[in-house]
């Protein structure tokens, strides 16, 4: 299905290289077409092939789509420093303006809680320089990696150099008053921390400011579409208990607030049935992206190459047990843990013809072949 979707994106790609924000094209009005190229949406034309390659190790999807991905990357590079009719001044020095993108209409973070950032029509009409510039850095880094895999070293060097230049533009942008890191909008702190966009001093400040933003919001979720999948990774890198504290909060807005309020599917807006007059989707992928963290961090299942896994579980919070299984192309891999009177017991199942490196929370490392093994600590 992902390969088919990538084909739809390439088929709908504009002559200037811009990917559409919806593929296959349909169900959108003329106004929504102006949102093509929206950061975090249209980047799927590059991010999806890269994720498929990482998961399956098959270069063909990169080879088949490289020309389309390169055209999109060049289109995005062309928006750096370019004027857009509704682009508001950013307040940064002239020498840095050529390294940020304040161009094009886009969704921005989209669907943050209403009391964090209520929707306004200006969110559609104006560019979003913070989000757009951040995603250009990430796009360039992915293109660097893709070009490297395909042996296109000249292209890789170009993308690597561009990523670094745009990163300096981003660092200048967040020094401005309008885009300051001194904010309670969690997304504006999660994104640069996850994408490693900040210098050392800015990084230290953003981590402290994120914790204050969470305190101010009673450790509820304040992110939208783009940053919700990222926030637990950022918090877990700081302290795993921060991630579990956010995960376990049952208040709206939060993941557990949905089933607590009778939901059997994932809401598009944190407010559920009361959002935007009740018109938001009540069955949407976006907030459910947290499931990736449950698999690859909470239970620790990570595909590391052909017939090779890393299992690195991280128990925490008030959970006493957890288990996940993944039907990989190499077979079903399982990882689970349970609290005991004396500590923890971790259970790992590796499929036939495969091996796994098991990284346990006490720092010990085990090598495991096919079959099931228990690891008490």
mmCIF file of N, CA and C in Angstrom, residues 3 17 26 44 65 83 92 97 100 118 136 184 189 201 218 236 240 264 271 287 290 319 330 350 374:
data_model
loop_
_atom_site.group_PDB
_atom_site.id
_atom_site.type_symbol
_atom_site.label_atom_id
_atom_site.label_comp_id
_atom_site.label_asym_id
_atom_site.label_seq_id
_atom_site.Cartn_x
_atom_site.Cartn_y
_atom_site.Cartn_z
ATOM 1 N N UNK A 3 3.833 1.608 -1.235
ATOM 2 C CA UNK A 3 4.412 1.764 -2.577
ATOM 3 C C UNK A 3 3.385 2.364 -3.527
ATOM 4 N N UNK A 17 8.091 20.415 -9.159
ATOM 5 C CA UNK A 17 8.646 19.479 -8.195
ATOM 6 C C UNK A 17 7.864 19.348 -6.913
ATOM 7 N N UNK A 26 -8.020 14.351 -5.081
ATOM 8 C CA UNK A 26 -9.470 14.200 -5.073
ATOM 9 C C UNK A 26 -10.026 14.626 -3.736
ATOM 10 N N UNK A 44 5.960 13.563 2.706
ATOM 11 C CA UNK A 44 5.730 12.112 2.652
ATOM 12 C C UNK A 44 6.343 11.504 1.399
ATOM 13 N N UNK A 65 12.046 6.097 -7.092
ATOM 14 C CA UNK A 65 11.445 7.400 -6.795
ATOM 15 C C UNK A 65 12.470 8.510 -6.595
ATOM 16 N N UNK A 83 10.253 35.579 -1.220
ATOM 17 C CA UNK A 83 9.135 36.368 -0.704
ATOM 18 C C UNK A 83 7.806 35.709 -1.055
ATOM 19 N N UNK A 92 14.293 38.510 11.866
ATOM 20 C CA UNK A 92 15.668 38.025 11.957
ATOM 21 C C UNK A 92 16.574 38.848 11.048
ATOM 22 N N UNK A 97 18.048 35.398 6.514
ATOM 23 C CA UNK A 97 16.751 35.230 5.851
ATOM 24 C C UNK A 97 16.821 34.267 4.669
ATOM 25 N N UNK A 100 15.998 30.563 5.695
ATOM 26 C CA UNK A 100 14.706 30.116 6.221
ATOM 27 C C UNK A 100 13.684 30.157 5.093
ATOM 28 N N UNK A 118 -6.006 28.129 19.116
ATOM 29 C CA UNK A 118 -7.280 27.991 18.424
ATOM 30 C C UNK A 118 -7.094 28.267 16.933
ATOM 31 N N UNK A 136 12.452 21.474 6.270
ATOM 32 C CA UNK A 136 13.450 21.505 5.195
ATOM 33 C C UNK A 136 14.759 20.912 5.695
ATOM 34 N N UNK A 184 4.705 28.406 25.795
ATOM 35 C CA UNK A 184 4.009 27.259 26.365
ATOM 36 C C UNK A 184 3.459 26.335 25.284
ATOM 37 N N UNK A 189 8.636 23.478 20.985
ATOM 38 C CA UNK A 189 9.809 23.015 21.714
ATOM 39 C C UNK A 189 10.140 21.570 21.366
ATOM 40 N N UNK A 201 23.310 25.686 23.773
ATOM 41 C CA UNK A 201 22.639 26.548 24.745
ATOM 42 C C UNK A 201 21.134 26.545 24.530
ATOM 43 N N UNK A 218 -0.631 21.166 33.222
ATOM 44 C CA UNK A 218 -0.979 20.009 34.061
ATOM 45 C C UNK A 218 -0.611 18.682 33.390
ATOM 46 N N UNK A 236 11.364 10.966 26.694
ATOM 47 C CA UNK A 236 12.077 9.760 27.085
ATOM 48 C C UNK A 236 13.582 9.928 27.045
ATOM 49 N N UNK A 240 12.822 8.861 31.156
ATOM 50 C CA UNK A 240 11.728 8.008 30.721
ATOM 51 C C UNK A 240 10.468 8.222 31.549
ATOM 52 N N UNK A 264 -13.941 4.668 20.930
ATOM 53 C CA UNK A 264 -13.384 3.379 20.505
ATOM 54 C C UNK A 264 -12.453 3.564 19.317
ATOM 55 N N UNK A 271 -10.397 17.580 21.486
ATOM 56 C CA UNK A 271 -11.676 17.815 22.158
ATOM 57 C C UNK A 271 -12.787 16.868 21.689
ATOM 58 N N UNK A 287 -3.338 11.305 16.086
ATOM 59 C CA UNK A 287 -2.970 11.165 17.496
ATOM 60 C C UNK A 287 -2.589 9.719 17.827
ATOM 61 N N UNK A 290 1.165 7.599 18.408
ATOM 62 C CA UNK A 290 1.852 7.216 19.644
ATOM 63 C C UNK A 290 2.144 5.712 19.675
ATOM 64 N N UNK A 319 2.728 1.194 35.019
ATOM 65 C CA UNK A 319 2.477 -0.055 34.311
ATOM 66 C C UNK A 319 3.218 -1.203 34.998
ATOM 67 N N UNK A 330 10.441 -11.080 8.416
ATOM 68 C CA UNK A 330 11.286 -12.196 8.837
ATOM 69 C C UNK A 330 10.544 -13.146 9.782
ATOM 70 N N UNK A 350 12.184 -14.520 19.266
ATOM 71 C CA UNK A 350 12.855 -14.189 18.006
ATOM 72 C C UNK A 350 12.441 -15.223 16.959
ATOM 73 N N UNK A 374 13.537 -15.850 28.690
ATOM 74 C CA UNK A 374 13.179 -14.940 29.773
ATOM 75 C C UNK A 374 14.445 -14.334 30.368
#
